[in-house]
Amino acid sequence: MSGQKQYPKTYRFRPNPTGKPYQPDPANKERDLETARRIQRRLLFPKFGFLTGFLPLLIAMVYEKLTGGPVSEGFIIFGFCYVFTVWPLSIGLTLLFGSCPYCHKTQGLNGRVYTLTGREISTSRGVSPFITKCIRCGAPLSVKEVEAAYRRLEKQEKAT
């Protein structure tokens, strides 16, 4: 023994607890649709926050162009308070509510890990409340994605 502590091998993205990727089952289509609707409802406030985060800045720019006068100091303070309150709250709620109901893992930064000749190259798409699929188990988390998964299953069953 070299004296160094041996750590167990860890993986950045572990599969779901059963170790199997998500498989659509025709008997569970309604349950999967309801689960997708529930996930998207939980992500409604983070989506609103991401879409309206810089709205005060846009309003201030349009106001200055249309009137030619400066924006009031109170509106500028409101804009800063809005941006620095809504954005961090949206990011936190996305991380909190964006967990997959199938594998019970959070989506994190929606990152991917690519390996090239034994070296890891990691990339990140950042935090996004617009989640359609779980990055770990591949389960559909939006209604459109659930319907597409079941369409692919039907097409696959017809082909066989």
Short mmCIF file of N, CA and C in Angstrom, two decimals:
data_model
loop_
_atom_site.label_atom_id
_atom_site.label_comp_id
_atom_site.label_asym_id
_atom_site.label_seq_id
_atom_site.Cartn_x
_atom_site.Cartn_y
_atom_site.Cartn_z
N MET A 1 0.85 -1.18 0.00
CA MET A 1 0.00 0.00 0.00
C MET A 1 0.89 1.23 0.00
N SER A 2 0.57 2.18 -0.80
CA SER A 2 1.42 3.36 -0.94
C SER A 2 1.15 4.41 0.13
N GLY A 3 0.21 4.21 0.98
CA GLY A 3 -0.08 5.18 2.03
C GLY A 3 -1.16 6.18 1.65
N GLN A 4 -1.52 6.24 0.37
CA GLN A 4 -2.58 7.14 -0.05
C GLN A 4 -3.93 6.46 0.17
N LYS A 5 -4.89 7.28 0.54
CA LYS A 5 -6.24 6.75 0.75
C LYS A 5 -6.88 6.46 -0.60
N GLN A 6 -7.47 5.29 -0.73
CA GLN A 6 -8.12 4.90 -1.97
C GLN A 6 -9.59 5.29 -1.92
N TYR A 7 -10.03 6.05 -2.90
CA TYR A 7 -11.41 6.48 -2.97
C TYR A 7 -12.16 5.64 -3.99
N PRO A 8 -13.45 5.39 -3.76
CA PRO A 8 -14.21 4.64 -4.75
C PRO A 8 -14.38 5.45 -6.02
N LYS A 9 -14.48 4.77 -7.14
CA LYS A 9 -14.65 5.45 -8.42
C LYS A 9 -16.05 6.05 -8.48
N THR A 10 -16.11 7.32 -8.79
CA THR A 10 -17.41 7.99 -8.88
C THR A 10 -17.64 8.43 -10.31
N TYR A 11 -18.87 8.53 -10.66
CA TYR A 11 -19.26 8.99 -11.99
C TYR A 11 -19.99 10.30 -11.84
N ARG A 12 -19.81 11.15 -12.81
CA ARG A 12 -20.46 12.45 -12.74
C ARG A 12 -21.97 12.30 -12.80
N PHE A 13 -22.46 11.49 -13.71
CA PHE A 13 -23.90 11.29 -13.85
C PHE A 13 -24.19 9.81 -13.67
N ARG A 14 -24.72 9.44 -12.54
CA ARG A 14 -25.08 8.05 -12.30
C ARG A 14 -26.46 7.79 -12.89
N PRO A 15 -26.70 6.57 -13.35
CA PRO A 15 -28.02 6.25 -13.88
C PRO A 15 -29.05 6.19 -12.76
N ASN A 16 -30.31 6.03 -13.15
CA ASN A 16 -31.38 5.94 -12.16
C ASN A 16 -31.15 4.74 -11.24
N PRO A 17 -31.83 4.69 -10.09
CA PRO A 17 -31.55 3.64 -9.11
C PRO A 17 -31.66 2.22 -9.64
N THR A 18 -32.54 1.98 -10.59
CA THR A 18 -32.67 0.62 -11.12
C THR A 18 -31.56 0.31 -12.10
N GLY A 19 -30.85 1.32 -12.55
CA GLY A 19 -29.75 1.11 -13.48
C GLY A 19 -30.19 1.02 -14.93
N LYS A 20 -31.47 1.18 -15.19
CA LYS A 20 -31.98 1.08 -16.55
C LYS A 20 -32.42 2.46 -17.03
N PRO A 21 -32.25 2.76 -18.31
CA PRO A 21 -32.78 4.02 -18.82
C PRO A 21 -34.31 3.96 -18.90
N TYR A 22 -34.92 5.11 -19.05
CA TYR A 22 -36.38 5.20 -19.12
C TYR A 22 -36.89 4.45 -20.34
N GLN A 23 -37.91 3.64 -20.15
CA GLN A 23 -38.57 2.92 -21.23
C GLN A 23 -40.06 3.24 -21.19
N PRO A 24 -40.62 3.80 -22.26
CA PRO A 24 -42.06 4.07 -22.25
C PRO A 24 -42.86 2.78 -22.26
N ASP A 25 -43.95 2.78 -21.50
CA ASP A 25 -44.83 1.62 -21.40
C ASP A 25 -46.24 2.10 -21.74
N PRO A 26 -46.91 1.50 -22.73
CA PRO A 26 -48.25 1.96 -23.11
C PRO A 26 -49.24 2.00 -21.96
N ALA A 27 -49.07 1.17 -20.95
CA ALA A 27 -49.98 1.17 -19.81
C ALA A 27 -49.78 2.40 -18.93
N ASN A 28 -48.64 3.05 -19.03
CA ASN A 28 -48.32 4.18 -18.16
C ASN A 28 -48.35 5.53 -18.88
N LYS A 29 -48.95 5.60 -20.06
CA LYS A 29 -48.91 6.84 -20.82
C LYS A 29 -49.59 7.99 -20.08
N GLU A 30 -50.76 7.75 -19.52
CA GLU A 30 -51.48 8.81 -18.81
C GLU A 30 -50.70 9.27 -17.58
N ARG A 31 -50.09 8.33 -16.88
CA ARG A 31 -49.28 8.68 -15.71
C ARG A 31 -48.08 9.53 -16.12
N ASP A 32 -47.43 9.17 -17.23
CA ASP A 32 -46.29 9.93 -17.71
C ASP A 32 -46.69 11.33 -18.15
N LEU A 33 -47.87 11.45 -18.79
CA LEU A 33 -48.36 12.77 -19.19
C LEU A 33 -48.65 13.64 -17.97
N GLU A 34 -49.27 13.06 -16.95
CA GLU A 34 -49.56 13.82 -15.73
C GLU A 34 -48.28 14.22 -15.01
N THR A 35 -47.30 13.35 -15.01
CA THR A 35 -46.01 13.67 -14.39
C THR A 35 -45.34 14.82 -15.13
N ALA A 36 -45.39 14.80 -16.46
CA ALA A 36 -44.80 15.89 -17.25
C ALA A 36 -45.52 17.20 -16.99
N ARG A 37 -46.85 17.16 -16.90
CA ARG A 37 -47.60 18.39 -16.60
C ARG A 37 -47.24 18.93 -15.22
N ARG A 38 -47.09 18.03 -14.25
CA ARG A 38 -46.74 18.44 -12.89
C ARG A 38 -45.35 19.09 -12.85
N ILE A 39 -44.39 18.51 -13.55
CA ILE A 39 -43.03 19.08 -13.60
C ILE A 39 -43.07 20.46 -14.24
N GLN A 40 -43.79 20.59 -15.34
CA GLN A 40 -43.83 21.89 -16.03
C GLN A 40 -44.56 22.94 -15.21
N ARG A 41 -45.57 22.54 -14.42
CA ARG A 41 -46.24 23.49 -13.52
C ARG A 41 -45.29 23.98 -12.44
N ARG A 42 -44.48 23.06 -11.91
CA ARG A 42 -43.53 23.46 -10.88
C ARG A 42 -42.47 24.41 -11.43
N LEU A 43 -42.17 24.32 -12.71
CA LEU A 43 -41.15 25.18 -13.31
C LEU A 43 -41.74 26.46 -13.89
N LEU A 44 -43.01 26.75 -13.61
CA LEU A 44 -43.65 27.93 -14.18
C LEU A 44 -43.04 29.23 -13.66
N PHE A 45 -42.83 29.36 -12.35
CA PHE A 45 -42.23 30.59 -11.82
C PHE A 45 -40.80 30.80 -12.31
N PRO A 46 -39.94 29.76 -12.31
CA PRO A 46 -38.61 29.97 -12.87
C PRO A 46 -38.64 30.40 -14.34
N LYS A 47 -39.56 29.84 -15.13
CA LYS A 47 -39.67 30.26 -16.53
C LYS A 47 -40.06 31.73 -16.61
N PHE A 48 -41.03 32.13 -15.79
CA PHE A 48 -41.45 33.53 -15.76
C PHE A 48 -40.28 34.43 -15.37
N GLY A 49 -39.51 34.03 -14.38
CA GLY A 49 -38.37 34.82 -13.93
C GLY A 49 -37.30 34.94 -15.00
N PHE A 50 -37.02 33.86 -15.71
CA PHE A 50 -36.01 33.91 -16.76
C PHE A 50 -36.47 34.79 -17.92
N LEU A 51 -37.75 34.72 -18.25
CA LEU A 51 -38.25 35.50 -19.39
C LEU A 51 -38.40 36.98 -19.07
N THR A 52 -38.68 37.33 -17.82
CA THR A 52 -38.90 38.74 -17.48
C THR A 52 -37.75 39.34 -16.69
N GLY A 53 -36.64 38.65 -16.58
CA GLY A 53 -35.53 39.12 -15.77
C GLY A 53 -35.00 40.49 -16.17
N PHE A 54 -34.85 40.72 -17.44
CA PHE A 54 -34.31 42.00 -17.89
C PHE A 54 -35.38 42.90 -18.48
N LEU A 55 -36.62 42.65 -18.14
CA LEU A 55 -37.72 43.48 -18.61
C LEU A 55 -37.60 44.94 -18.14
N PRO A 56 -37.23 45.23 -16.88
CA PRO A 56 -37.07 46.64 -16.49
C PRO A 56 -36.02 47.38 -17.31
N LEU A 57 -34.93 46.70 -17.69
CA LEU A 57 -33.91 47.33 -18.52
C LEU A 57 -34.47 47.65 -19.90
N LEU A 58 -35.24 46.73 -20.46
CA LEU A 58 -35.85 46.95 -21.76
C LEU A 58 -36.85 48.11 -21.71
N ILE A 59 -37.65 48.16 -20.66
CA ILE A 59 -38.62 49.26 -20.50
C ILE A 59 -37.89 50.59 -20.39
N ALA A 60 -36.81 50.63 -19.63
CA ALA A 60 -36.05 51.87 -19.48
C ALA A 60 -35.46 52.32 -20.80
N MET A 61 -34.94 51.41 -21.60
CA MET A 61 -34.35 51.78 -22.89
C MET A 61 -35.42 52.30 -23.85
N VAL A 62 -36.57 51.63 -23.89
CA VAL A 62 -37.64 52.08 -24.78
C VAL A 62 -38.19 53.42 -24.32
N TYR A 63 -38.32 53.62 -23.01
CA TYR A 63 -38.82 54.88 -22.46
C TYR A 63 -37.91 56.04 -22.84
N GLU A 64 -36.60 55.84 -22.74
CA GLU A 64 -35.66 56.90 -23.09
C GLU A 64 -35.72 57.22 -24.57
N LYS A 65 -35.88 56.22 -25.42
CA LYS A 65 -35.95 56.45 -26.87
C LYS A 65 -37.23 57.18 -27.24
N LEU A 66 -38.36 56.82 -26.62
CA LEU A 66 -39.64 57.42 -26.99
C LEU A 66 -39.80 58.83 -26.46
N THR A 67 -39.41 59.06 -25.21
CA THR A 67 -39.64 60.38 -24.60
C THR A 67 -38.44 61.30 -24.71
N GLY A 68 -37.25 60.75 -24.84
CA GLY A 68 -36.06 61.58 -24.90
C GLY A 68 -35.57 62.02 -23.53
N GLY A 69 -36.35 61.78 -22.50
CA GLY A 69 -35.96 62.15 -21.14
C GLY A 69 -35.39 60.97 -20.39
N PRO A 70 -34.69 61.26 -19.32
CA PRO A 70 -34.11 60.16 -18.54
C PRO A 70 -35.19 59.43 -17.72
N VAL A 71 -34.88 58.23 -17.36
CA VAL A 71 -35.77 57.42 -16.53
C VAL A 71 -35.60 57.86 -15.09
N SER A 72 -36.68 57.83 -14.33
CA SER A 72 -36.61 58.27 -12.94
C SER A 72 -35.71 57.35 -12.11
N GLU A 73 -35.16 57.91 -11.06
CA GLU A 73 -34.25 57.15 -10.20
C GLU A 73 -34.98 56.01 -9.50
N GLY A 74 -36.23 56.23 -9.16
CA GLY A 74 -37.02 55.18 -8.50
C GLY A 74 -37.20 53.96 -9.38
N PHE A 75 -37.40 54.18 -10.68
CA PHE A 75 -37.56 53.06 -11.60
C PHE A 75 -36.25 52.29 -11.75
N ILE A 76 -35.14 53.00 -11.76
CA ILE A 76 -33.83 52.34 -11.87
C ILE A 76 -33.59 51.47 -10.64
N ILE A 77 -33.92 51.98 -9.46
CA ILE A 77 -33.75 51.20 -8.24
C ILE A 77 -34.67 49.97 -8.27
N PHE A 78 -35.91 50.17 -8.73
CA PHE A 78 -36.83 49.04 -8.86
C PHE A 78 -36.26 47.99 -9.82
N GLY A 79 -35.70 48.43 -10.93
CA GLY A 79 -35.14 47.51 -11.92
C GLY A 79 -34.01 46.68 -11.34
N PHE A 80 -33.10 47.34 -10.62
CA PHE A 80 -32.00 46.60 -10.01
C PHE A 80 -32.51 45.61 -8.96
N CYS A 81 -33.46 46.05 -8.15
CA CYS A 81 -34.02 45.14 -7.13
C CYS A 81 -34.71 43.95 -7.79
N TYR A 82 -35.43 44.21 -8.87
CA TYR A 82 -36.14 43.15 -9.57
C TYR A 82 -35.15 42.13 -10.15
N VAL A 83 -34.13 42.63 -10.85
CA VAL A 83 -33.17 41.73 -11.50
C VAL A 83 -32.41 40.91 -10.46
N PHE A 84 -31.94 41.57 -9.41
CA PHE A 84 -31.11 40.87 -8.42
C PHE A 84 -31.93 40.05 -7.42
N THR A 85 -33.25 40.11 -7.52
CA THR A 85 -34.09 39.25 -6.69
C THR A 85 -34.66 38.10 -7.51
N VAL A 86 -35.19 38.41 -8.68
CA VAL A 86 -35.88 37.40 -9.49
C VAL A 86 -34.91 36.39 -10.09
N TRP A 87 -33.77 36.85 -10.61
CA TRP A 87 -32.85 35.91 -11.27
C TRP A 87 -32.28 34.88 -10.31
N PRO A 88 -31.70 35.27 -9.16
CA PRO A 88 -31.20 34.23 -8.25
C PRO A 88 -32.31 33.30 -7.74
N LEU A 89 -33.49 33.86 -7.50
CA LEU A 89 -34.61 33.05 -7.06
C LEU A 89 -35.01 32.04 -8.15
N SER A 90 -35.01 32.49 -9.40
CA SER A 90 -35.35 31.59 -10.51
C SER A 90 -34.32 30.48 -10.66
N ILE A 91 -33.06 30.82 -10.52
CA ILE A 91 -32.01 29.80 -10.63
C ILE A 91 -32.15 28.77 -9.50
N GLY A 92 -32.36 29.26 -8.29
CA GLY A 92 -32.52 28.35 -7.15
C GLY A 92 -33.73 27.45 -7.29
N LEU A 93 -34.85 28.02 -7.71
CA LEU A 93 -36.06 27.21 -7.87
C LEU A 93 -35.94 26.22 -9.02
N THR A 94 -35.20 26.60 -10.06
CA THR A 94 -34.97 25.66 -11.16
C THR A 94 -34.18 24.45 -10.67
N LEU A 95 -33.14 24.71 -9.88
CA LEU A 95 -32.35 23.60 -9.34
C LEU A 95 -33.17 22.77 -8.36
N LEU A 96 -34.03 23.41 -7.60
CA LEU A 96 -34.83 22.71 -6.60
C LEU A 96 -35.97 21.90 -7.23
N PHE A 97 -36.72 22.54 -8.13
CA PHE A 97 -37.90 21.90 -8.71
C PHE A 97 -37.60 21.10 -9.97
N GLY A 98 -36.39 21.18 -10.49
CA GLY A 98 -36.06 20.50 -11.74
C GLY A 98 -35.58 19.08 -11.56
N SER A 99 -35.94 18.45 -10.45
CA SER A 99 -35.48 17.07 -10.25
C SER A 99 -36.39 16.10 -11.01
N CYS A 100 -35.79 15.05 -11.51
CA CYS A 100 -36.51 14.06 -12.29
C CYS A 100 -37.30 13.15 -11.36
N PRO A 101 -38.59 12.92 -11.62
CA PRO A 101 -39.38 12.03 -10.76
C PRO A 101 -39.06 10.55 -10.98
N TYR A 102 -38.34 10.24 -12.05
CA TYR A 102 -38.03 8.84 -12.34
C TYR A 102 -36.72 8.39 -11.67
N CYS A 103 -35.67 9.21 -11.78
CA CYS A 103 -34.39 8.82 -11.18
C CYS A 103 -34.08 9.64 -9.93
N HIS A 104 -34.90 10.63 -9.62
CA HIS A 104 -34.78 11.45 -8.41
C HIS A 104 -33.45 12.19 -8.33
N LYS A 105 -32.94 12.63 -9.46
CA LYS A 105 -31.71 13.41 -9.50
C LYS A 105 -32.03 14.79 -10.06
N THR A 106 -31.34 15.81 -9.55
CA THR A 106 -31.55 17.15 -10.09
C THR A 106 -30.83 17.27 -11.42
N GLN A 107 -31.29 18.20 -12.23
CA GLN A 107 -30.69 18.39 -13.54
C GLN A 107 -29.38 19.16 -13.46
N GLY A 108 -29.15 19.83 -12.35
CA GLY A 108 -27.89 20.55 -12.17
C GLY A 108 -27.71 21.62 -13.22
N LEU A 109 -26.56 21.66 -13.82
CA LEU A 109 -26.27 22.66 -14.84
C LEU A 109 -26.49 22.12 -16.24
N ASN A 110 -27.23 21.05 -16.36
CA ASN A 110 -27.52 20.44 -17.66
C ASN A 110 -26.23 20.15 -18.43
N GLY A 111 -25.18 19.79 -17.73
CA GLY A 111 -23.88 19.58 -18.36
C GLY A 111 -23.75 18.21 -18.99
N ARG A 112 -22.78 18.06 -19.82
CA ARG A 112 -22.44 16.79 -20.45
C ARG A 112 -20.95 16.56 -20.23
N VAL A 113 -20.56 15.34 -20.18
CA VAL A 113 -19.14 15.02 -20.07
C VAL A 113 -18.75 14.23 -21.31
N TYR A 114 -17.75 14.71 -22.00
CA TYR A 114 -17.22 14.01 -23.16
C TYR A 114 -15.82 13.53 -22.83
N THR A 115 -15.47 12.35 -23.23
CA THR A 115 -14.11 11.88 -23.00
C THR A 115 -13.40 11.78 -24.33
N LEU A 116 -12.17 12.19 -24.32
CA LEU A 116 -11.37 12.16 -25.52
C LEU A 116 -9.98 11.67 -25.12
N THR A 117 -9.61 10.51 -25.58
CA THR A 117 -8.33 9.86 -25.26
C THR A 117 -8.05 9.85 -23.76
N GLY A 118 -9.07 9.50 -23.00
CA GLY A 118 -8.88 9.36 -21.56
C GLY A 118 -8.94 10.65 -20.77
N ARG A 119 -9.04 11.77 -21.41
CA ARG A 119 -9.14 13.04 -20.69
C ARG A 119 -10.59 13.50 -20.72
N GLU A 120 -11.00 14.14 -19.64
CA GLU A 120 -12.38 14.62 -19.57
C GLU A 120 -12.48 16.04 -20.06
N ILE A 121 -13.46 16.28 -20.88
CA ILE A 121 -13.79 17.62 -21.31
C ILE A 121 -15.23 17.83 -20.90
N SER A 122 -15.48 18.76 -20.01
CA SER A 122 -16.85 18.97 -19.56
C SER A 122 -17.36 20.28 -20.10
N THR A 123 -18.60 20.28 -20.50
CA THR A 123 -19.25 21.49 -20.98
C THR A 123 -20.52 21.70 -20.19
N SER A 124 -21.03 22.91 -20.22
CA SER A 124 -22.26 23.20 -19.50
C SER A 124 -23.11 24.14 -20.33
N ARG A 125 -24.39 23.88 -20.34
CA ARG A 125 -25.32 24.78 -21.02
C ARG A 125 -25.92 25.77 -20.04
N GLY A 126 -25.53 25.71 -18.80
CA GLY A 126 -26.06 26.61 -17.79
C GLY A 126 -27.38 26.12 -17.23
N VAL A 127 -27.92 26.86 -16.29
CA VAL A 127 -29.19 26.50 -15.66
C VAL A 127 -30.32 26.98 -16.57
N SER A 128 -31.24 26.10 -16.88
CA SER A 128 -32.37 26.45 -17.73
C SER A 128 -33.64 25.81 -17.19
N PRO A 129 -34.72 26.59 -17.02
CA PRO A 129 -35.98 26.01 -16.56
C PRO A 129 -36.77 25.34 -17.69
N PHE A 130 -36.26 25.42 -18.91
CA PHE A 130 -36.96 24.85 -20.05
C PHE A 130 -36.45 23.42 -20.28
N ILE A 131 -36.82 22.53 -19.36
CA ILE A 131 -36.33 21.16 -19.36
C ILE A 131 -37.32 20.28 -20.12
N THR A 132 -36.81 19.52 -21.09
CA THR A 132 -37.68 18.62 -21.85
C THR A 132 -37.39 17.16 -21.53
N LYS A 133 -36.12 16.83 -21.27
CA LYS A 133 -35.73 15.45 -20.95
C LYS A 133 -34.75 15.46 -19.80
N CYS A 134 -34.77 14.39 -19.02
CA CYS A 134 -33.79 14.22 -17.95
C CYS A 134 -32.44 13.89 -18.59
N ILE A 135 -31.40 14.58 -18.15
CA ILE A 135 -30.09 14.33 -18.76
C ILE A 135 -29.46 13.05 -18.24
N ARG A 136 -29.98 12.51 -17.16
CA ARG A 136 -29.38 11.31 -16.58
C ARG A 136 -30.05 10.03 -17.05
N CYS A 137 -31.38 9.96 -16.97
CA CYS A 137 -32.06 8.71 -17.34
C CYS A 137 -32.78 8.81 -18.69
N GLY A 138 -32.88 10.00 -19.26
CA GLY A 138 -33.51 10.16 -20.56
C GLY A 138 -35.02 10.20 -20.53
N ALA A 139 -35.62 10.31 -19.35
CA ALA A 139 -37.08 10.33 -19.24
C ALA A 139 -37.63 11.65 -19.77
N PRO A 140 -38.73 11.63 -20.50
CA PRO A 140 -39.33 12.87 -20.99
C PRO A 140 -39.99 13.63 -19.85
N LEU A 141 -39.72 14.94 -19.76
CA LEU A 141 -40.27 15.75 -18.69
C LEU A 141 -41.19 16.85 -19.21
N SER A 142 -41.54 16.81 -20.49
CA SER A 142 -42.52 17.74 -21.03
C SER A 142 -43.57 16.93 -21.79
N VAL A 143 -44.75 17.52 -21.95
CA VAL A 143 -45.85 16.81 -22.60
C VAL A 143 -45.49 16.45 -24.04
N LYS A 144 -44.87 17.38 -24.76
CA LYS A 144 -44.49 17.11 -26.15
C LYS A 144 -43.48 15.97 -26.24
N GLU A 145 -42.55 15.95 -25.31
CA GLU A 145 -41.54 14.89 -25.32
C GLU A 145 -42.15 13.53 -24.97
N VAL A 146 -43.13 13.51 -24.05
CA VAL A 146 -43.81 12.25 -23.72
C VAL A 146 -44.56 11.73 -24.94
N GLU A 147 -45.28 12.62 -25.63
CA GLU A 147 -46.02 12.20 -26.81
C GLU A 147 -45.08 11.71 -27.90
N ALA A 148 -43.93 12.38 -28.06
CA ALA A 148 -42.96 11.95 -29.06
C ALA A 148 -42.38 10.58 -28.70
N ALA A 149 -42.12 10.33 -27.42
CA ALA A 149 -41.58 9.03 -26.99
C ALA A 149 -42.58 7.92 -27.28
N TYR A 150 -43.87 8.18 -27.03
CA TYR A 150 -44.87 7.15 -27.29
C TYR A 150 -45.13 6.97 -28.78
N ARG A 151 -44.97 8.05 -29.58
CA ARG A 151 -45.07 7.91 -31.03
C ARG A 151 -43.93 7.03 -31.55
N ARG A 152 -42.72 7.26 -31.04
CA ARG A 152 -41.58 6.43 -31.44
C ARG A 152 -41.82 4.97 -31.05
N LEU A 153 -42.40 4.75 -29.88
CA LEU A 153 -42.69 3.38 -29.43
C LEU A 153 -43.71 2.71 -30.35
N GLU A 154 -44.78 3.45 -30.72
CA GLU A 154 -45.79 2.90 -31.63
C GLU A 154 -45.19 2.59 -32.99
N LYS A 155 -44.35 3.49 -33.48
CA LYS A 155 -43.71 3.28 -34.77
C LYS A 155 -42.79 2.06 -34.72
N GLN A 156 -42.11 1.89 -33.61
CA GLN A 156 -41.22 0.75 -33.43
C GLN A 156 -42.01 -0.56 -33.35
N GLU A 157 -43.16 -0.54 -32.68
CA GLU A 157 -43.99 -1.74 -32.58
C GLU A 157 -44.61 -2.12 -33.92
N LYS A 158 -44.96 -1.10 -34.74
CA LYS A 158 -45.52 -1.38 -36.07
C LYS A 158 -44.46 -1.97 -36.99
N ALA A 159 -43.22 -1.54 -36.82
CA ALA A 159 -42.15 -2.03 -37.67
C ALA A 159 -41.80 -3.49 -37.37
N THR A 160 -42.07 -3.93 -36.16
CA THR A 160 -41.73 -5.33 -35.82
C THR A 160 -42.87 -6.28 -36.03
#
